[in-house]
Tab-separated table of C-alpha atoms in Angstrom:
chain	number	residue	atom	x	y	z
W	1	MET	CA	-38.694	-22.183	-1.649
W	2	GLU	CA	-40.699	-18.957	-1.905
W	3	ARG	CA	-38.572	-16.809	-4.210
W	4	GLY	CA	-40.907	-13.832	-3.885
W	5	ASN	CA	-40.025	-13.547	-0.189
W	6	VAL	CA	-36.372	-12.805	-0.946
W	7	TYR	CA	-35.917	-11.829	-4.585
W	8	MET	CA	-37.735	-9.813	-7.241
W	9	GLY	CA	-36.774	-12.457	-9.838
W	10	ARG	CA	-34.834	-10.447	-12.451
W	11	ILE	CA	-31.244	-10.239	-13.723
W	12	LEU	CA	-30.319	-7.209	-15.845
W	13	ARG	CA	-27.700	-7.522	-18.606
W	14	VAL	CA	-26.212	-4.217	-19.723
W	15	ASP	CA	-24.186	-4.359	-22.952
W	16	LEU	CA	-22.171	-1.154	-23.110
W	17	ASN	CA	-20.831	-1.885	-26.600
W	18	GLU	CA	-24.332	-2.123	-28.007
W	19	GLY	CA	-25.975	0.344	-25.613
W	20	SER	CA	-28.639	-2.210	-24.688
W	21	CYS	CA	-30.366	-3.437	-21.522
W	22	ASP	CA	-32.045	-6.852	-21.340
W	23	ALA	CA	-33.746	-8.499	-18.386
W	24	ASP	CA	-33.657	-12.245	-17.733
W	25	GLU	CA	-35.504	-14.280	-15.133
W	26	LEU	CA	-33.583	-15.197	-11.990
W	27	PRO	CA	-34.072	-18.997	-12.012
W	28	GLU	CA	-34.831	-20.746	-8.741
W	29	GLY	CA	-32.252	-23.331	-9.795
W	30	LEU	CA	-29.522	-20.673	-9.698
W	31	ILE	CA	-30.560	-19.790	-6.138
W	32	GLU	CA	-30.646	-23.446	-5.086
W	33	GLU	CA	-27.162	-23.970	-6.523
W	34	HIS	CA	-25.487	-20.831	-5.130
W	35	VAL	CA	-27.957	-19.434	-2.503
W	36	GLY	CA	-27.484	-15.777	-3.463
W	37	GLY	CA	-25.434	-12.605	-3.321
W	38	ALA	CA	-21.705	-12.861	-4.019
W	39	ALA	CA	-21.970	-16.558	-4.978
W	40	ILE	CA	-24.457	-15.783	-7.747
W	41	ASN	CA	-22.333	-12.751	-8.677
W	42	LEU	CA	-19.383	-15.086	-9.219
W	43	ALA	CA	-21.458	-17.542	-11.280
W	44	LEU	CA	-22.580	-14.661	-13.508
W	45	TYR	CA	-19.023	-13.345	-13.710
W	46	GLU	CA	-17.763	-16.731	-14.902
W	47	ARG	CA	-20.571	-16.985	-17.463
W	48	PHE	CA	-19.498	-13.700	-19.089
W	49	LYS	CA	-15.822	-13.511	-18.061
W	50	ASP	CA	-14.584	-13.027	-21.643
W	51	ARG	CA	-16.212	-9.585	-21.579
W	52	ASP	CA	-14.600	-8.353	-18.340
W	53	PRO	CA	-17.928	-8.077	-16.500
W	54	VAL	CA	-18.750	-6.084	-13.409
W	55	VAL	CA	-21.586	-7.678	-11.446
W	56	VAL	CA	-23.702	-5.873	-8.876
W	57	GLY	CA	-25.771	-8.222	-6.743
W	58	THR	CA	-28.067	-8.442	-3.752
W	59	GLY	CA	-28.112	-11.151	-1.113
W	60	LEU	CA	-30.888	-13.536	-0.221
W	61	LEU	CA	-31.864	-11.332	2.751
W	62	THR	CA	-31.023	-7.899	1.313
W	63	GLY	CA	-33.929	-5.534	1.887
W	64	THR	CA	-35.816	-7.895	4.191
W	65	LEU	CA	-36.643	-7.332	7.869
W	66	ALA	CA	-33.497	-9.183	8.991
W	67	PRO	CA	-31.070	-7.184	11.156
W	68	ALA	CA	-28.146	-5.754	9.141
W	69	SER	CA	-29.750	-6.790	5.830
W	70	CYS	CA	-28.438	-3.758	3.924
W	71	ALA	CA	-25.599	-5.459	2.058
W	72	GLY	CA	-24.954	-6.079	-1.598
W	73	THR	CA	-21.804	-6.989	-3.505
W	74	LEU	CA	-19.799	-5.504	-6.356
W	75	THR	CA	-17.761	-8.195	-8.148
W	76	GLY	CA	-15.123	-7.778	-10.841
W	77	ARG	CA	-11.491	-8.340	-11.708
W	78	SER	CA	-9.405	-5.781	-9.880
W	79	PRO	CA	-7.160	-3.725	-12.165
W	80	VAL	CA	-4.945	-3.314	-9.079
W	81	THR	CA	-4.414	-6.908	-7.904
W	82	GLY	CA	-5.460	-8.950	-10.946
W	83	ARG	CA	-7.787	-10.960	-8.724
W	84	VAL	CA	-11.547	-11.381	-8.862
W	85	CYS	CA	-12.732	-9.481	-5.803
W	86	HIS	CA	-15.971	-8.862	-3.932
W	87	VAL	CA	-16.648	-5.399	-2.492
W	88	PRO	CA	-19.444	-5.015	0.079
W	89	LEU	CA	-22.056	-2.302	-0.532
W	90	LEU	CA	-23.203	-1.174	2.914
W	91	TRP	CA	-25.188	2.021	2.528
W	92	GLN	CA	-28.646	1.974	0.840
W	93	THR	CA	-27.557	1.025	-2.667
W	94	ALA	CA	-28.230	-2.700	-2.601
W	95	VAL	CA	-31.701	-2.369	-1.097
W	96	GLU	CA	-32.573	0.302	-3.670
W	97	LEU	CA	-31.353	-1.989	-6.458
W	98	LYS	CA	-33.542	-4.871	-5.347
W	99	TYR	CA	-36.602	-2.673	-4.882
W	100	SER	CA	-36.078	-1.097	-8.308
W	101	GLY	CA	-36.983	-4.537	-9.677
W	102	PHE	CA	-33.560	-6.087	-10.303
W	103	ASP	CA	-31.640	-8.517	-8.094
W	104	PHE	CA	-28.437	-8.553	-10.157
W	105	ILE	CA	-26.831	-6.381	-12.838
W	106	VAL	CA	-24.216	-7.756	-15.227
W	107	ILE	CA	-22.299	-4.918	-16.912
W	108	LEU	CA	-20.503	-6.041	-20.085
W	109	GLY	CA	-18.029	-4.471	-22.484
W	110	GLU	CA	-17.039	-0.843	-22.915
W	111	SER	CA	-19.051	2.105	-24.160
W	112	PRO	CA	-17.557	4.300	-26.901
W	113	LYS	CA	-18.812	7.378	-25.020
W	114	PRO	CA	-19.610	8.131	-21.369
W	115	VAL	CA	-22.981	6.719	-20.285
W	116	ARG	CA	-25.076	6.301	-17.147
W	117	LEU	CA	-27.699	3.739	-16.166
W	118	TRP	CA	-31.089	4.554	-14.603
W	119	LEU	CA	-33.099	1.797	-12.876
W	120	HIS	CA	-36.664	2.223	-11.625
W	121	ASP	CA	-40.005	0.390	-11.663
W	122	GLU	CA	-38.495	-2.698	-13.384
W	123	LEU	CA	-37.194	-0.443	-16.172
W	124	ALA	CA	-33.571	0.103	-17.199
W	125	GLU	CA	-32.334	2.959	-19.381
W	126	LEU	CA	-28.859	3.803	-20.656
W	127	ALA	CA	-28.340	7.502	-21.360
W	128	PRO	CA	-25.401	9.725	-22.378
W	129	ALA	CA	-23.326	10.981	-19.458
W	130	GLY	CA	-21.413	13.776	-21.146
W	131	ASP	CA	-23.118	16.293	-18.851
W	132	VAL	CA	-21.648	14.641	-15.723
W	133	TRP	CA	-18.389	13.215	-17.092
W	134	GLY	CA	-15.612	15.233	-15.501
W	135	LYS	CA	-17.724	16.231	-12.509
W	136	ASP	CA	-16.812	15.089	-9.029
W	137	VAL	CA	-18.834	12.534	-7.079
W	138	TRP	CA	-20.896	15.027	-5.093
W	139	GLU	CA	-21.707	17.140	-8.160
W	140	THR	CA	-22.767	13.993	-10.033
W	141	VAL	CA	-25.053	12.805	-7.233
W	142	ASP	CA	-26.667	16.240	-6.918
W	143	LYS	CA	-27.223	16.608	-10.656
W	144	LEU	CA	-28.729	13.164	-11.191
W	145	ARG	CA	-30.979	13.417	-8.141
W	146	PHE	CA	-32.196	16.789	-9.411
W	147	GLU	CA	-32.753	15.383	-12.902
W	148	HIS	CA	-34.780	12.452	-11.552
W	149	GLY	CA	-36.629	14.704	-9.111
W	150	ASP	CA	-35.958	12.568	-6.044
W	151	ASP	CA	-33.416	12.996	-3.250
W	152	TYR	CA	-33.847	9.307	-2.353
W	153	VAL	CA	-32.227	8.123	-5.597
W	154	GLN	CA	-29.159	6.048	-4.671
W	155	LEU	CA	-26.108	5.891	-6.893
W	156	LEU	CA	-22.989	3.929	-7.630
W	157	THR	CA	-20.706	6.455	-9.292
W	158	ILE	CA	-17.123	7.356	-10.044
W	159	GLY	CA	-15.268	10.641	-9.789
W	160	PRO	CA	-12.365	12.132	-11.750
W	161	ALA	CA	-9.986	9.473	-10.342
W	162	GLY	CA	-11.944	6.612	-11.889
W	163	GLU	CA	-12.489	8.476	-15.156
W	164	LYS	CA	-8.731	9.019	-15.557
W	165	GLY	CA	-7.833	5.430	-14.715
W	166	SER	CA	-6.063	6.099	-11.436
W	167	LEU	CA	-5.675	2.791	-9.601
W	168	LEU	CA	-6.806	4.667	-6.493
W	169	GLY	CA	-10.154	5.305	-8.222
W	170	GLN	CA	-13.028	4.027	-6.102
W	171	VAL	CA	-16.678	3.277	-6.824
W	172	SER	CA	-18.711	5.495	-4.480
W	173	GLU	CA	-22.075	4.779	-2.878
W	174	SER	CA	-23.742	8.154	-3.386
W	175	TYR	CA	-21.649	10.795	-1.556
W	176	TRP	CA	-19.745	8.722	0.957
W	177	GLY	CA	-17.251	6.475	-0.787
W	178	SER	CA	-17.334	2.697	-0.305
W	179	ARG	CA	-15.148	-0.241	0.721
W	180	ASP	CA	-13.645	-0.528	-2.764
W	181	ILE	CA	-9.891	-0.878	-2.167
W	182	PHE	CA	-9.450	-2.747	-5.466
W	183	GLY	CA	-9.686	0.064	-8.033
W	184	LEU	CA	-13.074	-0.933	-9.443
W	185	GLY	CA	-13.666	2.775	-10.002
W	186	ALA	CA	-10.882	2.668	-12.595
W	187	LEU	CA	-12.563	-0.361	-14.178
W	188	LEU	CA	-15.868	1.525	-14.550
W	189	GLY	CA	-13.898	4.471	-15.904
W	190	ARG	CA	-12.434	2.234	-18.588
W	191	LYS	CA	-15.957	1.083	-19.409
W	192	ARG	CA	-17.034	4.779	-19.484
W	193	LEU	CA	-19.896	4.060	-17.109
W	194	LYS	CA	-20.177	7.151	-14.948
W	195	ALA	CA	-23.048	6.146	-12.689
W	196	VAL	CA	-25.805	3.681	-11.907
W	197	ALA	CA	-28.781	5.514	-10.414
W	198	MET	CA	-31.534	3.521	-8.686
W	199	ARG	CA	-34.935	4.220	-7.177
W	200	GLY	CA	-37.055	1.366	-5.903
W	201	LEU	CA	-40.681	1.170	-4.833
W	202	GLY	CA	-41.023	-2.615	-4.957
W	203	SER	CA	-41.666	-4.946	-2.027
W	204	LEU	CA	-41.165	-8.522	-0.868
W	205	GLU	CA	-43.526	-10.992	0.762
W	206	VAL	CA	-42.980	-11.952	4.417
W	207	SER	CA	-43.239	-15.519	5.661
W	208	ASP	CA	-44.998	-16.465	8.893
W	209	GLY	CA	-42.828	-16.019	11.971
W	210	PHE	CA	-40.056	-14.157	10.139
W	211	PHE	CA	-40.823	-10.748	11.645
W	212	GLU	CA	-40.826	-12.130	15.171
W	213	ALA	CA	-37.503	-13.943	14.596
W	214	CYS	CA	-35.938	-10.733	13.261
W	215	VAL	CA	-37.095	-8.701	16.272
W	216	ALA	CA	-35.733	-11.308	18.682
W	217	LEU	CA	-32.314	-11.268	17.010
W	218	LYS	CA	-32.270	-7.467	16.864
W	219	ASP	CA	-32.956	-7.306	20.602
W	220	ALA	CA	-30.208	-9.839	21.317
W	221	ILE	CA	-27.714	-7.821	19.245
W	222	ALA	CA	-28.692	-4.523	20.885
W	223	SER	CA	-28.247	-5.925	24.391
W	224	GLY	CA	-25.069	-7.851	23.533
W	225	ARG	CA	-21.456	-6.809	22.944
W	226	ILE	CA	-22.327	-3.519	21.233
W	227	ALA	CA	-24.393	-2.253	24.187
W	228	GLY	CA	-23.186	1.192	25.283
W	229	LYS	CA	-21.004	1.697	22.196
W	230	GLN	CA	-21.584	3.684	19.036
W	231	GLY	CA	-19.843	5.259	16.108
W	232	LEU	CA	-16.846	4.639	13.883
W	233	LEU	CA	-14.383	5.944	16.453
W	234	SER	CA	-15.343	3.233	18.959
W	235	ILE	CA	-14.466	0.654	16.292
W	236	LEU	CA	-11.095	2.269	15.677
W	237	GLN	CA	-10.367	2.482	19.395
W	238	ALA	CA	-11.099	-1.241	19.761
W	239	THR	CA	-8.837	-2.128	16.829
W	240	GLY	CA	-5.755	-0.191	17.928
W	241	ALA	CA	-5.997	3.493	16.914
W	242	ALA	CA	-3.759	5.957	18.735
W	243	PRO	CA	-5.760	8.058	21.246
W	244	GLU	CA	-4.376	11.424	20.081
W	245	GLY	CA	-5.623	10.944	16.536
W	246	LEU	CA	-9.058	9.838	17.739
W	247	GLN	CA	-9.382	12.773	20.126
W	248	ALA	CA	-8.730	15.322	17.377
W	249	VAL	CA	-11.429	13.803	15.156
W	250	GLU	CA	-13.834	13.250	18.061
W	251	ALA	CA	-13.907	17.005	18.645
W	252	ARG	CA	-15.639	17.380	15.238
W	253	VAL	CA	-18.208	14.568	15.710
W	254	HIS	CA	-21.819	15.690	15.306
W	255	ARG	CA	-23.775	12.405	15.296
W	256	ASN	CA	-23.622	8.696	14.505
W	257	ALA	CA	-25.853	6.936	11.992
W	258	ALA	CA	-26.645	3.301	11.234
W	259	SER	CA	-26.731	1.864	7.752
W	260	LEU	CA	-30.146	0.618	6.678
W	261	SER	CA	-31.434	-2.133	9.020
W	262	CYS	CA	-28.211	-2.198	11.068
W	263	VAL	CA	-28.412	-2.129	14.860
W	264	TYR	CA	-25.015	-0.533	15.551
W	265	PRO	CA	-24.545	3.042	14.202
W	266	TYR	CA	-21.060	2.645	12.712
W	267	ASN	CA	-21.170	5.721	10.442
W	268	THR	CA	-20.068	9.016	12.016
W	269	PHE	CA	-20.860	12.520	10.744
W	270	ALA	CA	-18.097	15.060	11.377
W	271	MET	CA	-18.702	18.783	11.089
W	272	ILE	CA	-16.100	20.866	9.272
W	273	GLU	CA	-17.641	24.275	8.629
W	274	GLN	CA	-20.048	24.358	11.574
W	275	ASP	CA	-20.049	23.792	15.319
W	276	PRO	CA	-20.474	20.027	15.904
W	277	LYS	CA	-22.811	20.809	18.811
W	278	LEU	CA	-25.282	22.498	16.443
W	279	LEU	CA	-28.744	20.968	16.989
W	280	LYS	CA	-30.590	22.622	14.126
W	281	GLU	CA	-30.323	22.397	10.362
W	282	THR	CA	-27.390	24.381	9.046
W	283	PRO	CA	-27.671	26.706	6.045
W	284	HIS	CA	-24.168	25.706	4.943
W	285	PRO	CA	-24.323	23.554	1.766
W	286	GLU	CA	-21.378	21.348	2.841
W	287	PRO	CA	-21.106	21.416	6.649
W	288	GLY	CA	-19.143	18.172	6.903
W	289	LEU	CA	-19.136	14.557	5.840
W	290	LEU	CA	-20.218	11.076	6.877
W	291	MET	CA	-17.236	8.858	7.729
W	292	THR	CA	-18.124	5.291	6.740
W	293	ASP	CA	-14.832	3.475	6.079
W	294	PRO	CA	-12.869	2.229	9.127
W	295	ALA	CA	-9.609	1.641	7.259
W	296	GLY	CA	-9.813	4.933	5.388
W	297	VAL	CA	-10.314	6.974	8.543
W	298	ALA	CA	-7.619	4.975	10.353
W	299	SER	CA	-5.133	5.634	7.553
W	300	LEU	CA	-5.717	9.399	7.797
W	301	LEU	CA	-5.649	9.779	11.595
W	302	PHE	CA	-2.150	11.297	11.480
W	303	LEU	CA	-3.786	14.435	10.006
W	304	LYS	CA	-5.712	14.883	13.288
W	305	GLU	CA	-8.076	17.898	13.033
W	306	GLY	CA	-7.357	18.162	9.288
W	307	LEU	CA	-8.739	14.667	8.620
W	308	PRO	CA	-12.399	15.539	7.876
W	309	ALA	CA	-11.543	18.173	5.265
W	310	VAL	CA	-9.056	15.885	3.520
W	311	LEU	CA	-11.474	12.940	3.563
W	312	ARG	CA	-14.201	15.139	2.096
W	313	ARG	CA	-11.923	16.009	-0.821
W	314	ILE	CA	-11.007	12.342	-1.240
W	315	ASN	CA	-14.724	11.443	-1.404
W	316	ARG	CA	-15.393	14.129	-3.985
W	317	LEU	CA	-12.557	13.009	-6.252
W	318	GLY	CA	-13.660	9.369	-5.952
W	319	LEU	CA	-10.384	8.224	-4.387
W	320	GLU	CA	-9.726	5.281	-2.061
W	321	PRO	CA	-8.943	6.837	1.355
W	322	THR	CA	-6.755	4.077	2.843
W	323	ALA	CA	-4.384	4.317	-0.114
W	324	CYS	CA	-4.478	8.120	0.023
W	325	GLY	CA	-3.493	8.051	3.687
W	326	ALA	CA	-0.546	5.758	2.985
W	327	ALA	CA	0.644	7.913	0.082
W	328	LEU	CA	0.170	11.196	1.958
W	329	ALA	CA	2.149	9.874	4.918
W	330	ARG	CA	5.013	8.792	2.655
W	331	ARG	CA	5.144	12.302	1.158
W	332	GLY	CA	5.319	13.856	4.609
W	333	VAL	CA	1.999	15.717	4.321
W	334	THR	CA	0.835	16.955	7.725
W	335	SER	CA	-2.081	19.310	7.009
W	336	ALA	CA	-5.215	19.648	4.909
W	337	ALA	CA	-3.691	22.551	2.986
W	338	GLU	CA	-0.672	20.460	1.970
W	339	ALA	CA	-2.875	17.560	0.890
W	340	GLU	CA	-4.734	19.339	-1.921
W	341	SER	CA	-2.065	19.134	-4.641
W	342	ALA	CA	-1.113	15.592	-3.623
W	343	LEU	CA	-4.720	14.407	-3.943
W	344	ALA	CA	-4.910	15.884	-7.428
W	345	ALA	CA	-1.849	13.800	-8.354
W	346	PHE	CA	-3.436	10.659	-6.870
W	347	ALA	CA	-6.466	11.177	-9.119
W	348	ALA	CA	-4.330	11.503	-12.251
W	349	GLU	CA	-4.158	9.036	-15.113
W	350	GLY	CA	-2.340	5.828	-14.268
W	351	PHE	CA	-1.472	6.663	-10.655
W	352	SER	CA	-0.748	3.632	-8.457
W	353	LEU	CA	0.730	2.993	-5.027
W	354	GLU	CA	3.440	0.722	-6.369
W	355	ALA	CA	4.585	3.263	-8.961
W	356	ASP	CA	4.736	5.867	-6.191
W	357	GLY	CA	6.897	3.624	-4.019
W	358	VAL	CA	4.275	3.066	-1.307
W	359	GLU	CA	4.216	-0.313	0.462
W	360	SER	CA	1.146	-2.247	-0.620
W	361	VAL	CA	-0.549	-5.649	-0.788
W	362	TYR	CA	-0.469	-6.427	-4.516
W	363	GLY	CA	-0.998	-2.698	-5.121
W	364	ALA	CA	-3.780	-2.182	-2.545
W	365	ALA	CA	-3.221	-0.328	0.710
W	366	PRO	CA	-2.973	-2.604	3.769
W	367	TRP	CA	-5.121	-2.396	6.895
W	368	PRO	CA	-3.445	0.439	8.853
W	369	PHE	CA	-3.031	-1.132	12.315
W	370	SER	CA	-2.389	-4.850	12.471
W	371	ALA	CA	0.315	-6.955	10.832
W	372	SER	CA	-0.673	-10.096	12.722
W	373	PRO	CA	-0.251	-13.417	10.865
W	374	GLU	CA	-3.995	-13.793	10.327
W	375	ALA	CA	-4.320	-10.213	9.085
W	376	ARG	CA	-1.509	-10.790	6.597
W	377	LEU	CA	-3.117	-13.988	5.344
W	378	LEU	CA	-6.590	-12.632	4.710
W	379	GLN	CA	-5.175	-9.524	3.030
W	380	ALA	CA	-2.861	-11.615	0.863
W	381	ALA	CA	-5.914	-13.618	-0.249
W	382	SER	CA	-7.268	-10.353	-1.762
W	383	ILE	CA	-10.784	-11.726	-2.212
W	384	PHE	CA	-12.791	-9.518	0.153
W	385	SER	CA	-12.179	-5.903	1.068
W	386	HIS	CA	-9.875	-5.414	4.035
W	387	SER	CA	-11.224	-1.909	4.547
W	388	LEU	CA	-13.133	-3.800	7.248
W	389	PRO	CA	-11.200	-4.819	10.381
W	390	PRO	CA	-9.243	-8.077	9.931
W	391	GLN	CA	-10.522	-9.295	13.305
W	392	PRO	CA	-13.592	-9.344	15.547
W	393	VAL	CA	-14.035	-5.866	17.060
W	394	PHE	CA	-16.126	-5.987	20.248
W	395	GLY	CA	-15.013	-9.336	21.608
W	396	SER	CA	-12.320	-11.963	21.258
W	397	TRP	CA	-11.845	-14.474	18.450
W	398	GLU	CA	-13.091	-17.143	20.871
W	399	GLU	CA	-16.310	-15.220	21.629
W	400	PHE	CA	-17.028	-15.114	17.908
W	401	GLY	CA	-16.461	-18.845	17.558
W	402	ALA	CA	-13.236	-18.638	15.547
W	403	PRO	CA	-10.738	-21.505	15.845
W	404	ALA	CA	-7.266	-21.031	17.287
W	405	GLY	CA	-4.187	-20.231	15.216
W	406	ALA	CA	-3.508	-17.810	12.375
W	407	GLU	CA	-4.768	-20.122	9.623
W	408	GLY	CA	-7.964	-20.969	11.507
W	409	ARG	CA	-8.694	-17.322	12.252
W	410	ALA	CA	-7.986	-16.151	8.697
W	411	ARG	CA	-10.182	-18.921	7.281
W	412	TRP	CA	-12.961	-17.975	9.731
W	413	TRP	CA	-12.775	-14.323	8.632
W	414	LEU	CA	-12.956	-15.243	4.945
W	415	GLU	CA	-15.889	-17.606	5.528
W	416	ARG	CA	-17.721	-15.032	7.630
W	417	GLN	CA	-17.313	-12.402	4.880
W	418	ALA	CA	-18.494	-14.906	2.275
W	419	CYS	CA	-21.555	-15.951	4.297
W	420	CYS	CA	-22.569	-12.349	4.855
W	421	LEU	CA	-22.198	-11.367	1.200
W	422	ILE	CA	-24.106	-14.440	0.032
W	423	LEU	CA	-27.013	-13.566	2.322
W	424	GLY	CA	-26.840	-9.755	2.080
W	425	ILE	CA	-25.955	-9.271	5.756
W	426	CYS	CA	-23.592	-6.414	6.630
W	427	PRO	CA	-20.155	-8.033	7.154
W	428	LEU	CA	-19.005	-5.203	9.420
W	429	SER	CA	-21.971	-5.826	11.724
W	430	ALA	CA	-20.967	-9.500	11.859
W	431	LEU	CA	-17.525	-8.442	13.158
W	432	LEU	CA	-19.104	-6.267	15.852
W	433	SER	CA	-21.712	-8.643	17.274
W	434	PRO	CA	-21.058	-12.311	18.103
W	435	GLU	CA	-24.851	-12.634	18.408
W	436	LEU	CA	-25.020	-12.296	14.604
W	437	SER	CA	-23.673	-15.811	14.137
W	438	LEU	CA	-23.623	-17.980	11.045
W	439	GLU	CA	-26.295	-20.179	12.643
W	440	GLN	CA	-28.572	-17.194	13.257
W	441	MET	CA	-28.066	-15.864	9.726
W	442	ALA	CA	-28.769	-19.250	8.129
W	443	GLY	CA	-31.862	-19.705	10.312
W	444	LEU	CA	-33.300	-16.343	9.274
W	445	ALA	CA	-32.556	-17.030	5.602
W	446	ALA	CA	-34.275	-20.432	5.771
W	447	LYS	CA	-37.303	-18.922	7.489
W	448	ALA	CA	-37.544	-15.972	5.097
W	449	SER	CA	-37.359	-18.142	1.962
W	450	GLN	CA	-39.191	-21.161	3.436
W	451	TRP	CA	-36.206	-23.241	2.311
W	452	GLU	CA	-35.652	-25.997	4.864
W	453	ALA	CA	-32.504	-27.263	3.146
W	454	LEU	CA	-30.724	-23.967	3.812
W	455	THR	CA	-28.827	-25.112	6.891
W	456	PRO	CA	-25.690	-23.647	8.509
W	457	ASP	CA	-23.671	-26.473	6.951
W	458	LEU	CA	-24.973	-25.668	3.458
W	459	LEU	CA	-24.234	-21.964	3.931
W	460	ARG	CA	-20.704	-22.752	5.139
W	461	GLU	CA	-20.176	-25.052	2.139
W	462	LYS	CA	-21.270	-22.342	-0.307
W	463	ALA	CA	-19.039	-19.804	1.435
W	464	ARG	CA	-16.017	-22.077	1.076
W	465	GLU	CA	-16.841	-22.669	-2.593
W	466	LEU	CA	-16.985	-18.911	-3.141
W	467	VAL	CA	-13.532	-18.450	-1.583
W	468	ARG	CA	-11.977	-21.348	-3.540
W	469	GLN	CA	-13.470	-20.387	-6.888
W	470	SER	CA	-12.604	-16.705	-6.507
W	471	ALA	CA	-8.989	-17.570	-5.665
W	472	ALA	CA	-8.772	-19.913	-8.665
W	473	LEU	CA	-9.624	-17.041	-11.035
W	474	ALA	CA	-6.671	-14.902	-9.914
W	475	GLU	CA	-4.239	-13.458	-12.463
W	476	PRO	CA	-1.853	-11.988	-9.872
W	477	ARG	CA	0.024	-8.760	-10.373
W	478	GLY	CA	2.039	-6.709	-7.921
W	479	SER	CA	3.784	-8.052	-4.836
W	480	LEU	CA	3.441	-8.342	-1.088
W	481	PRO	CA	5.381	-6.194	1.399
W	482	SER	CA	8.868	-7.649	1.704
W	483	ALA	CA	8.382	-8.473	5.401
W	484	TRP	CA	5.406	-10.672	4.513
W	485	GLN	CA	7.028	-12.789	1.842
W	486	GLY	CA	8.157	-16.345	2.385
W	487	ALA	CA	7.291	-19.988	1.887
W	488	ASP	CA	5.373	-20.184	5.163
W	489	LEU	CA	2.920	-17.518	4.080
W	490	GLU	CA	2.408	-19.120	0.670
W	491	THR	CA	1.713	-22.507	2.277
W	492	SER	CA	-0.729	-21.005	4.778
W	493	LEU	CA	-2.403	-18.913	2.093
W	494	LYS	CA	-3.055	-22.003	-0.002
W	495	ALA	CA	-4.503	-23.737	3.060
W	496	ILE	CA	-6.967	-20.977	3.960
W	497	VAL	CA	-8.375	-20.508	0.462
W	498	GLN	CA	-8.722	-24.224	-0.229
W	499	GLY	CA	-10.413	-24.863	3.106
W	500	PRO	CA	-10.125	-27.736	5.567
């Protein structure tokens, strides 16, 4: 194995009680045992579990030339569900982390006062965060980028919701939220860690033939099932969104943007204050927002033309949008103006869906469209974020190679999420393109690392271990929707997490 082709070789331990940062070597043995990404995250979590760790990790292929290699993983025990969960990071955060000189961060304990972490050039610094504590997400990003003198600094940060311990508090990737449906923002708030800021100028080696293999796969993806499609709204249309809600939002669409290295542009920028047809830079400081979360946008579609303004406020407060949509709908909110006071309540200390009487999956908001048996199963597992569609998007289950039956499909979805987050491949992209198969991902990872033993079977085995071990660490709280409960679901749930 050539570790320098895939990893920088450093694990950072941050002790918030002591205010210290220490770097350890990333051993090749740890990679050989777990491969990377979420599987190493979980191993580090278990090593330090007595100190309620939060682990931020990069995959084996994160930041390489591989298509869709933007992903990282945030791992911790959800204060919402009581389960150890893995949240995909799909903007630029994970790549920036790796190139700052660190492959994994283990965040331990609680700080007596608000702090922030700054990573750059293989250096890590904890600093007071009193100047940004209490500020919203956008204000925090702006201030820290200004302080560090670089608009390319990427951040994981929390807003007022996380600071106050709202169980709707979400960790945000810079301005645009994340796929954190598990309240990890509230966990960072309890730790008084306001932000992790990262800027990376490092680089990886490239093995012979890897570039050519990446280009070939990228071309196959581009000419495959995604051809002729673009944007978040196409994903929602394919997964069951009502046309009237989509049409109202589509009228505000300005452009679509891909996450780093991704072939399909699944992020959509909606204008609020300006004409969406504007083709020059606007002088307005906040013309709109980038919509990145399929479930969050789907949950808010009932607001129609008011959706972008409400979602912008949700992003600023550091709230989880799928849960906000469910709670707003229950309160009968129908406009952006009506939403303002409700959102302030959602960001308040101790707020939760269950306490507010909103139907939830162990306290987390469910996927807005489908209540199919497989969707219920993978959400009840509560291991990976179901802010992503609980199904293949542009193609059938059969086209993606999933087995028949609810248990087979749910197990396939869990394994596909696990494989992606071990390797650092965007799991949403893997639900859009059947060309991005497990075999292709394993082949690229083996070629990149020059690790012949990294076969599809080994990757599948490690994915199943990740699912089993994560489920075994659960300390469940909350309940399922009443319509979901029953012995059949419990039996099937046990079967999908334990594997065949």
